Amino acid sequence: WQHLQKQLGAKSIIAKPQSDGCSTGVVHLYSAEDLGNYLELIRTKQQQIPPHTFRNQPNPITFPLMDTVLCERFVRSDHVQIKKGTLKHRVQSGWVELTIGVLETNRGMHALNPSITVAKHDVLSVEEKFMGGTGVNITPPSIMTPDIITQIRQQVAKLAIALCIGGYARIDFFAHCTTGEIQIIEVNTLPALTPSTVLFHQALAEETPITPRVLLERIAPTL
């Protein structure tokens, strides 16, 4: 635990399966005891983490079979929530978590408008990301200026090209609200296309809206 803290320059750590994306098996670890419990869940091949096993974890977490864990520095993000239908933003670090879709075009990779998904707890749940009526997606994020959003989209498009992404993908990352700097969390090269997926929201937010049907028709030949 001390080695991880020193290597990552962090007081607390995010642990996640290296083989799965989204929020599957993602836990915020605060101590050596937490790390030991997490590794024990892997060793005993548990399929679900019961509620309240870890701090700020009121809901069960789906836990995949795995043998490789990816540890990342926990990034303290701003507090964003919905109150009485209004987005409330309390600045803590200037960083917020966003997700963005990228599409391959004849001119290269095009980054859609980013979205901010409001989480109730430390880690976005699978339900908040994909279940209709559960999560709240703001596309594009109203807490950022248009210039900052444009800067973020340009950086993400360059990243997609550098990673040789083809077809479509979804990239999760932290962005600084005032500088536009980004920190990549993960790149999903085959993201889910449920009716609630944020890619449809982002496509509709384009200057020339892309309907869900047209988006699927553009994506299907690349699968």
PDB file of C-alpha atoms in Angstrom:
ATOM      1  CA  TRP A   1       0.000   0.000   0.000  1.00  0.00           C
ATOM      2  CA  GLN A   2       2.790   2.405   0.901  1.00  0.00           C
ATOM      3  CA  HIS A   3       4.588   1.545  -2.350  1.00  0.00           C
ATOM      4  CA  LEU A   4       1.443   2.348  -4.358  1.00  0.00           C
ATOM      5  CA  GLN A   5       0.918   5.620  -2.518  1.00  0.00           C
ATOM      6  CA  LYS A   6       4.497   6.665  -3.210  1.00  0.00           C
ATOM      7  CA  GLN A   7       4.500   5.492  -6.837  1.00  0.00           C
ATOM      8  CA  LEU A   8       1.205   7.221  -7.658  1.00  0.00           C
ATOM      9  CA  GLY A   9       1.720  10.253  -5.422  1.00  0.00           C
ATOM     10  CA  ALA A  10      -1.669   9.674  -3.849  1.00  0.00           C
ATOM     11  CA  LYS A  11      -3.292   9.350  -0.443  1.00  0.00           C
ATOM     12  CA  SER A  12      -6.093   7.159  -1.775  1.00  0.00           C
ATOM     13  CA  ILE A  13      -6.284   4.936  -4.844  1.00  0.00           C
ATOM     14  CA  ILE A  14      -8.766   3.760  -7.469  1.00  0.00           C
ATOM     15  CA  ALA A  15      -8.559   0.008  -8.151  1.00  0.00           C
ATOM     16  CA  LYS A  16     -10.154  -1.500 -11.225  1.00  0.00           C
ATOM     17  CA  PRO A  17      -9.943  -4.658 -13.366  1.00  0.00           C
ATOM     18  CA  GLN A  18      -7.501  -4.180 -16.225  1.00  0.00           C
ATOM     19  CA  SER A  19      -9.681  -6.279 -18.534  1.00  0.00           C
ATOM     20  CA  ASP A  20     -13.049  -4.512 -18.039  1.00  0.00           C
ATOM     21  CA  GLY A  21     -14.195  -0.960 -18.613  1.00  0.00           C
ATOM     22  CA  CYS A  22     -17.056   1.112 -17.212  1.00  0.00           C
ATOM     23  CA  SER A  23     -17.627   0.905 -13.438  1.00  0.00           C
ATOM     24  CA  THR A  24     -17.354  -2.877 -13.168  1.00  0.00           C
ATOM     25  CA  GLY A  25     -15.238  -3.740 -10.141  1.00  0.00           C
ATOM     26  CA  VAL A  26     -14.097  -0.131  -9.629  1.00  0.00           C
ATOM     27  CA  VAL A  27     -13.518   0.738  -5.969  1.00  0.00           C
ATOM     28  CA  HIS A  28     -12.044   3.726  -4.135  1.00  0.00           C
ATOM     29  CA  LEU A  29      -9.466   2.377  -1.655  1.00  0.00           C
ATOM     30  CA  TYR A  30      -8.535   4.475   1.382  1.00  0.00           C
ATOM     31  CA  SER A  31      -6.191   2.166   3.306  1.00  0.00           C
ATOM     32  CA  ALA A  32      -3.994  -0.929   3.320  1.00  0.00           C
ATOM     33  CA  GLU A  33      -6.946  -2.790   4.833  1.00  0.00           C
ATOM     34  CA  ASP A  34      -9.113  -1.800   1.860  1.00  0.00           C
ATOM     35  CA  LEU A  35      -6.452  -3.073  -0.534  1.00  0.00           C
ATOM     36  CA  GLY A  36      -6.261  -6.382   1.330  1.00  0.00           C
ATOM     37  CA  ASN A  37     -10.044  -6.790   1.204  1.00  0.00           C
ATOM     38  CA  TYR A  38     -10.089  -6.004  -2.514  1.00  0.00           C
ATOM     39  CA  LEU A  39      -7.402  -8.580  -3.274  1.00  0.00           C
ATOM     40  CA  GLU A  40      -9.215 -11.156  -1.132  1.00  0.00           C
ATOM     41  CA  LEU A  41     -12.369 -10.641  -3.228  1.00  0.00           C
ATOM     42  CA  ILE A  42     -10.291 -11.413  -6.308  1.00  0.00           C
ATOM     43  CA  ARG A  43      -8.657 -14.478  -4.728  1.00  0.00           C
ATOM     44  CA  THR A  44     -12.006 -15.973  -3.665  1.00  0.00           C
ATOM     45  CA  LYS A  45     -13.557 -15.202  -7.090  1.00  0.00           C
ATOM     46  CA  GLN A  46     -16.472 -13.186  -5.742  1.00  0.00           C
ATOM     47  CA  GLN A  47     -18.985 -12.017  -8.344  1.00  0.00           C
ATOM     48  CA  GLN A  48     -20.376  -9.100  -6.360  1.00  0.00           C
ATOM     49  CA  ILE A  49     -19.132  -6.727  -3.679  1.00  0.00           C
ATOM     50  CA  PRO A  50     -21.825  -6.408  -0.979  1.00  0.00           C
ATOM     51  CA  PRO A  51     -22.978  -2.901  -0.027  1.00  0.00           C
ATOM     52  CA  HIS A  52     -20.882  -1.063   2.572  1.00  0.00           C
ATOM     53  CA  THR A  53     -17.863  -3.325   2.093  1.00  0.00           C
ATOM     54  CA  PHE A  54     -15.875  -0.165   1.380  1.00  0.00           C
ATOM     55  CA  ARG A  55     -16.314   3.469   2.406  1.00  0.00           C
ATOM     56  CA  ASN A  56     -18.900   5.456   0.419  1.00  0.00           C
ATOM     57  CA  GLN A  57     -20.177   2.257  -1.249  1.00  0.00           C
ATOM     58  CA  PRO A  58     -23.902   1.996  -0.379  1.00  0.00           C
ATOM     59  CA  ASN A  59     -24.749  -0.171  -3.411  1.00  0.00           C
ATOM     60  CA  PRO A  60     -23.476  -3.589  -4.545  1.00  0.00           C
ATOM     61  CA  ILE A  61     -20.764  -3.573  -7.211  1.00  0.00           C
ATOM     62  CA  THR A  62     -20.517  -6.185  -9.952  1.00  0.00           C
ATOM     63  CA  PHE A  63     -17.134  -7.882  -9.615  1.00  0.00           C
ATOM     64  CA  PRO A  64     -15.685  -9.738 -12.630  1.00  0.00           C
ATOM     65  CA  LEU A  65     -13.311 -12.679 -12.512  1.00  0.00           C
ATOM     66  CA  MET A  66      -9.818 -11.260 -12.957  1.00  0.00           C
ATOM     67  CA  ASP A  67      -6.190 -11.664 -12.036  1.00  0.00           C
ATOM     68  CA  THR A  68      -4.763  -8.256 -12.986  1.00  0.00           C
ATOM     69  CA  VAL A  69      -5.599  -5.025 -11.173  1.00  0.00           C
ATOM     70  CA  LEU A  70      -4.980  -1.511 -12.471  1.00  0.00           C
ATOM     71  CA  CYS A  71      -4.326   1.078  -9.738  1.00  0.00           C
ATOM     72  CA  GLU A  72      -4.663   4.795 -10.421  1.00  0.00           C
ATOM     73  CA  ARG A  73      -4.300   7.955  -8.364  1.00  0.00           C
ATOM     74  CA  PHE A  74      -7.625   9.139  -7.038  1.00  0.00           C
ATOM     75  CA  VAL A  75      -8.415  12.561  -8.497  1.00  0.00           C
ATOM     76  CA  ARG A  76     -10.527  14.773  -6.261  1.00  0.00           C
ATOM     77  CA  SER A  77     -13.133  16.327  -8.526  1.00  0.00           C
ATOM     78  CA  ASP A  78     -15.559  19.177  -8.016  1.00  0.00           C
ATOM     79  CA  HIS A  79     -18.892  18.489  -6.384  1.00  0.00           C
ATOM     80  CA  VAL A  80     -21.589  18.499  -9.064  1.00  0.00           C
ATOM     81  CA  GLN A  81     -25.213  17.634  -8.336  1.00  0.00           C
ATOM     82  CA  ILE A  82     -28.762  18.293  -9.457  1.00  0.00           C
ATOM     83  CA  LYS A  83     -30.989  20.216  -7.038  1.00  0.00           C
ATOM     84  CA  LYS A  84     -34.576  21.047  -7.951  1.00  0.00           C
ATOM     85  CA  GLY A  85     -33.790  20.611 -11.623  1.00  0.00           C
ATOM     86  CA  THR A  86     -30.738  22.904 -11.501  1.00  0.00           C
ATOM     87  CA  LEU A  87     -27.089  21.900 -11.891  1.00  0.00           C
ATOM     88  CA  LYS A  88     -25.089  22.939  -8.818  1.00  0.00           C
ATOM     89  CA  HIS A  89     -21.293  23.155  -9.102  1.00  0.00           C
ATOM     90  CA  ARG A  90     -19.098  23.525  -6.022  1.00  0.00           C
ATOM     91  CA  VAL A  91     -15.447  23.999  -6.941  1.00  0.00           C
ATOM     92  CA  GLN A  92     -13.008  21.807  -4.973  1.00  0.00           C
ATOM     93  CA  SER A  93     -10.121  21.190  -7.358  1.00  0.00           C
ATOM     94  CA  GLY A  94     -11.319  22.548 -10.699  1.00  0.00           C
ATOM     95  CA  TRP A  95     -11.435  19.031 -12.144  1.00  0.00           C
ATOM     96  CA  VAL A  96     -14.607  17.258 -13.305  1.00  0.00           C
ATOM     97  CA  GLU A  97     -15.117  13.828 -14.842  1.00  0.00           C
ATOM     98  CA  LEU A  98     -16.356  13.802 -18.434  1.00  0.00           C
ATOM     99  CA  THR A  99     -16.988  11.252 -21.152  1.00  0.00           C
ATOM    100  CA  ILE A 100     -16.831  11.859 -24.895  1.00  0.00           C
ATOM    101  CA  GLY A 101     -17.502   9.885 -28.045  1.00  0.00           C
ATOM    102  CA  VAL A 102     -15.234   9.948 -31.094  1.00  0.00           C
ATOM    103  CA  LEU A 103     -16.236   8.997 -34.633  1.00  0.00           C
ATOM    104  CA  GLU A 104     -14.084   8.174 -37.632  1.00  0.00           C
ATOM    105  CA  THR A 105     -14.762  10.445 -40.612  1.00  0.00           C
ATOM    106  CA  ASN A 106     -13.218  10.997 -44.024  1.00  0.00           C
ATOM    107  CA  ARG A 107     -11.146  13.789 -42.481  1.00  0.00           C
ATOM    108  CA  GLY A 108      -9.894  11.795 -39.492  1.00  0.00           C
ATOM    109  CA  MET A 109     -11.363  11.459 -36.002  1.00  0.00           C
ATOM    110  CA  HIS A 110     -14.163  13.751 -34.847  1.00  0.00           C
ATOM    111  CA  ALA A 111     -14.816  14.319 -31.134  1.00  0.00           C
ATOM    112  CA  LEU A 112     -18.445  14.878 -30.174  1.00  0.00           C
ATOM    113  CA  ASN A 113     -19.575  17.219 -27.405  1.00  0.00           C
ATOM    114  CA  PRO A 114     -18.418  15.946 -23.994  1.00  0.00           C
ATOM    115  CA  SER A 115     -20.884  15.031 -21.246  1.00  0.00           C
ATOM    116  CA  ILE A 116     -20.752  15.307 -17.503  1.00  0.00           C
ATOM    117  CA  THR A 117     -22.558  12.549 -15.623  1.00  0.00           C
ATOM    118  CA  VAL A 118     -23.649  13.372 -12.099  1.00  0.00           C
ATOM    119  CA  ALA A 119     -22.629  10.687  -9.573  1.00  0.00           C
ATOM    120  CA  LYS A 120     -24.164  10.263  -6.128  1.00  0.00           C
ATOM    121  CA  HIS A 121     -21.096   8.593  -4.618  1.00  0.00           C
ATOM    122  CA  ASP A 122     -17.302   8.223  -5.147  1.00  0.00           C
ATOM    123  CA  VAL A 123     -17.578   6.166  -8.349  1.00  0.00           C
ATOM    124  CA  LEU A 124     -20.173   6.348 -11.117  1.00  0.00           C
ATOM    125  CA  SER A 125     -22.317   3.222 -10.996  1.00  0.00           C
ATOM    126  CA  VAL A 126     -23.176   1.100 -14.036  1.00  0.00           C
ATOM    127  CA  GLU A 127     -26.819   2.120 -13.541  1.00  0.00           C
ATOM    128  CA  GLU A 128     -25.976   5.829 -13.551  1.00  0.00           C
ATOM    129  CA  LYS A 129     -24.099   5.364 -16.820  1.00  0.00           C
ATOM    130  CA  PHE A 130     -26.506   3.150 -18.731  1.00  0.00           C
ATOM    131  CA  MET A 131     -29.936   2.783 -17.102  1.00  0.00           C
ATOM    132  CA  GLY A 132     -32.573   5.173 -18.381  1.00  0.00           C
ATOM    133  CA  GLY A 133     -33.944   7.484 -15.686  1.00  0.00           C
ATOM    134  CA  THR A 134     -31.053   6.788 -13.280  1.00  0.00           C
ATOM    135  CA  GLY A 135     -28.077   8.898 -14.313  1.00  0.00           C
ATOM    136  CA  VAL A 136     -28.115  12.558 -15.350  1.00  0.00           C
ATOM    137  CA  ASN A 137     -26.041  13.535 -18.379  1.00  0.00           C
ATOM    138  CA  ILE A 138     -25.391  17.203 -19.177  1.00  0.00           C
ATOM    139  CA  THR A 139     -24.285  17.597 -22.816  1.00  0.00           C
ATOM    140  CA  PRO A 140     -22.292  19.768 -23.320  1.00  0.00           C
ATOM    141  CA  PRO A 141     -21.291  20.628 -19.731  1.00  0.00           C
ATOM    142  CA  SER A 142     -22.825  23.988 -18.862  1.00  0.00           C
ATOM    143  CA  ILE A 143     -20.139  24.647 -16.226  1.00  0.00           C
ATOM    144  CA  MET A 144     -17.529  25.178 -18.978  1.00  0.00           C
ATOM    145  CA  THR A 145     -17.150  27.922 -21.555  1.00  0.00           C
ATOM    146  CA  PRO A 146     -17.555  27.093 -25.267  1.00  0.00           C
ATOM    147  CA  ASP A 147     -13.839  27.844 -25.826  1.00  0.00           C
ATOM    148  CA  ILE A 148     -12.769  25.325 -23.179  1.00  0.00           C
ATOM    149  CA  ILE A 149     -15.124  22.701 -24.619  1.00  0.00           C
ATOM    150  CA  THR A 150     -13.679  23.271 -28.106  1.00  0.00           C
ATOM    151  CA  GLN A 151     -10.154  22.929 -26.720  1.00  0.00           C
ATOM    152  CA  ILE A 152     -11.089  19.633 -25.015  1.00  0.00           C
ATOM    153  CA  ARG A 153     -12.652  18.244 -28.193  1.00  0.00           C
ATOM    154  CA  GLN A 154      -9.540  19.101 -30.218  1.00  0.00           C
ATOM    155  CA  GLN A 155      -7.269  17.376 -27.686  1.00  0.00           C
ATOM    156  CA  VAL A 156      -9.427  14.242 -27.622  1.00  0.00           C
ATOM    157  CA  ALA A 157      -9.514  14.044 -31.439  1.00  0.00           C
ATOM    158  CA  LYS A 158      -5.693  14.224 -31.518  1.00  0.00           C
ATOM    159  CA  LEU A 159      -5.521  11.514 -28.844  1.00  0.00           C
ATOM    160  CA  ALA A 160      -7.804   9.216 -30.867  1.00  0.00           C
ATOM    161  CA  ILE A 161      -5.564   9.636 -33.915  1.00  0.00           C
ATOM    162  CA  ALA A 162      -2.412   8.989 -31.852  1.00  0.00           C
ATOM    163  CA  LEU A 163      -3.981   5.774 -30.489  1.00  0.00           C
ATOM    164  CA  CYS A 164      -4.957   4.662 -34.044  1.00  0.00           C
ATOM    165  CA  ILE A 165      -8.618   4.338 -33.073  1.00  0.00           C
ATOM    166  CA  GLY A 166     -10.934   3.416 -35.933  1.00  0.00           C
ATOM    167  CA  GLY A 167     -14.717   3.415 -36.196  1.00  0.00           C
ATOM    168  CA  TYR A 168     -15.931   4.814 -32.915  1.00  0.00           C
ATOM    169  CA  ALA A 169     -14.950   4.872 -29.254  1.00  0.00           C
ATOM    170  CA  ARG A 170     -15.797   6.481 -25.946  1.00  0.00           C
ATOM    171  CA  ILE A 171     -13.131   8.118 -23.806  1.00  0.00           C
ATOM    172  CA  ASP A 172     -13.507   8.834 -20.089  1.00  0.00           C
ATOM    173  CA  PHE A 173     -11.328  11.559 -18.633  1.00  0.00           C
ATOM    174  CA  PHE A 174     -10.946  14.385 -16.129  1.00  0.00           C
ATOM    175  CA  ALA A 175     -10.929  17.940 -17.448  1.00  0.00           C
ATOM    176  CA  HIS A 176     -10.008  21.172 -15.712  1.00  0.00           C
ATOM    177  CA  CYS A 177     -12.857  23.643 -15.975  1.00  0.00           C
ATOM    178  CA  THR A 178     -10.714  26.738 -16.492  1.00  0.00           C
ATOM    179  CA  THR A 179      -7.551  25.498 -18.254  1.00  0.00           C
ATOM    180  CA  GLY A 180      -8.985  22.731 -20.452  1.00  0.00           C
ATOM    181  CA  GLU A 181      -6.209  20.353 -19.366  1.00  0.00           C
ATOM    182  CA  ILE A 182      -7.244  16.679 -19.487  1.00  0.00           C
ATOM    183  CA  GLN A 183      -6.255  13.485 -17.662  1.00  0.00           C
ATOM    184  CA  ILE A 184      -7.302  10.255 -19.388  1.00  0.00           C
ATOM    185  CA  ILE A 185      -9.066   7.587 -17.313  1.00  0.00           C
ATOM    186  CA  GLU A 186      -9.740   4.960 -19.973  1.00  0.00           C
ATOM    187  CA  VAL A 187     -10.458   4.446 -23.656  1.00  0.00           C
ATOM    188  CA  ASN A 188     -13.347   2.147 -24.579  1.00  0.00           C
ATOM    189  CA  THR A 189     -12.906   0.947 -28.161  1.00  0.00           C
ATOM    190  CA  LEU A 190     -16.226  -0.949 -28.245  1.00  0.00           C
ATOM    191  CA  PRO A 191     -18.551   0.989 -25.909  1.00  0.00           C
ATOM    192  CA  ALA A 192     -22.089  -0.101 -25.182  1.00  0.00           C
ATOM    193  CA  LEU A 193     -24.918   1.106 -27.403  1.00  0.00           C
ATOM    194  CA  THR A 194     -27.892   0.764 -25.056  1.00  0.00           C
ATOM    195  CA  PRO A 195     -30.862   3.119 -25.587  1.00  0.00           C
ATOM    196  CA  SER A 196     -29.485   5.259 -22.752  1.00  0.00           C
ATOM    197  CA  THR A 197     -25.904   5.488 -23.978  1.00  0.00           C
ATOM    198  CA  VAL A 198     -24.454   8.981 -23.844  1.00  0.00           C
ATOM    199  CA  LEU A 199     -23.226   8.683 -27.439  1.00  0.00           C
ATOM    200  CA  PHE A 200     -26.772   9.275 -28.672  1.00  0.00           C
ATOM    201  CA  HIS A 201     -27.081  12.421 -26.519  1.00  0.00           C
ATOM    202  CA  GLN A 202     -23.778  13.730 -27.806  1.00  0.00           C
ATOM    203  CA  ALA A 203     -24.652  13.054 -31.443  1.00  0.00           C
ATOM    204  CA  LEU A 204     -27.913  14.962 -31.046  1.00  0.00           C
ATOM    205  CA  ALA A 205     -25.970  17.893 -29.535  1.00  0.00           C
ATOM    206  CA  GLU A 206     -23.920  18.350 -32.722  1.00  0.00           C
ATOM    207  CA  GLU A 207     -24.309  21.619 -34.663  1.00  0.00           C
ATOM    208  CA  THR A 208     -26.086  19.483 -37.253  1.00  0.00           C
ATOM    209  CA  PRO A 209     -27.820  16.894 -35.030  1.00  0.00           C
ATOM    210  CA  ILE A 210     -27.121  13.226 -35.782  1.00  0.00           C
ATOM    211  CA  THR A 211     -30.172  11.102 -35.013  1.00  0.00           C
ATOM    212  CA  PRO A 212     -29.745   7.723 -33.273  1.00  0.00           C
ATOM    213  CA  ARG A 213     -30.599   5.859 -36.470  1.00  0.00           C
ATOM    214  CA  VAL A 214     -28.065   7.787 -38.556  1.00  0.00           C
ATOM    215  CA  LEU A 215     -25.425   7.307 -35.857  1.00  0.00           C
ATOM    216  CA  LEU A 216     -25.981   3.542 -35.845  1.00  0.00           C
ATOM    217  CA  GLU A 217     -25.845   3.455 -39.645  1.00  0.00           C
ATOM    218  CA  ARG A 218     -22.475   5.213 -39.524  1.00  0.00           C
ATOM    219  CA  ILE A 219     -21.114   2.932 -36.810  1.00  0.00           C
ATOM    220  CA  ALA A 220     -22.391  -0.447 -38.064  1.00  0.00           C
ATOM    221  CA  PRO A 221     -19.984  -0.826 -41.041  1.00  0.00           C
ATOM    222  CA  THR A 222     -17.012  -0.366 -38.677  1.00  0.00           C
ATOM    223  CA  LEU A 223     -17.967  -3.198 -36.287  1.00  0.00           C
TER     224      LEU A 223
END
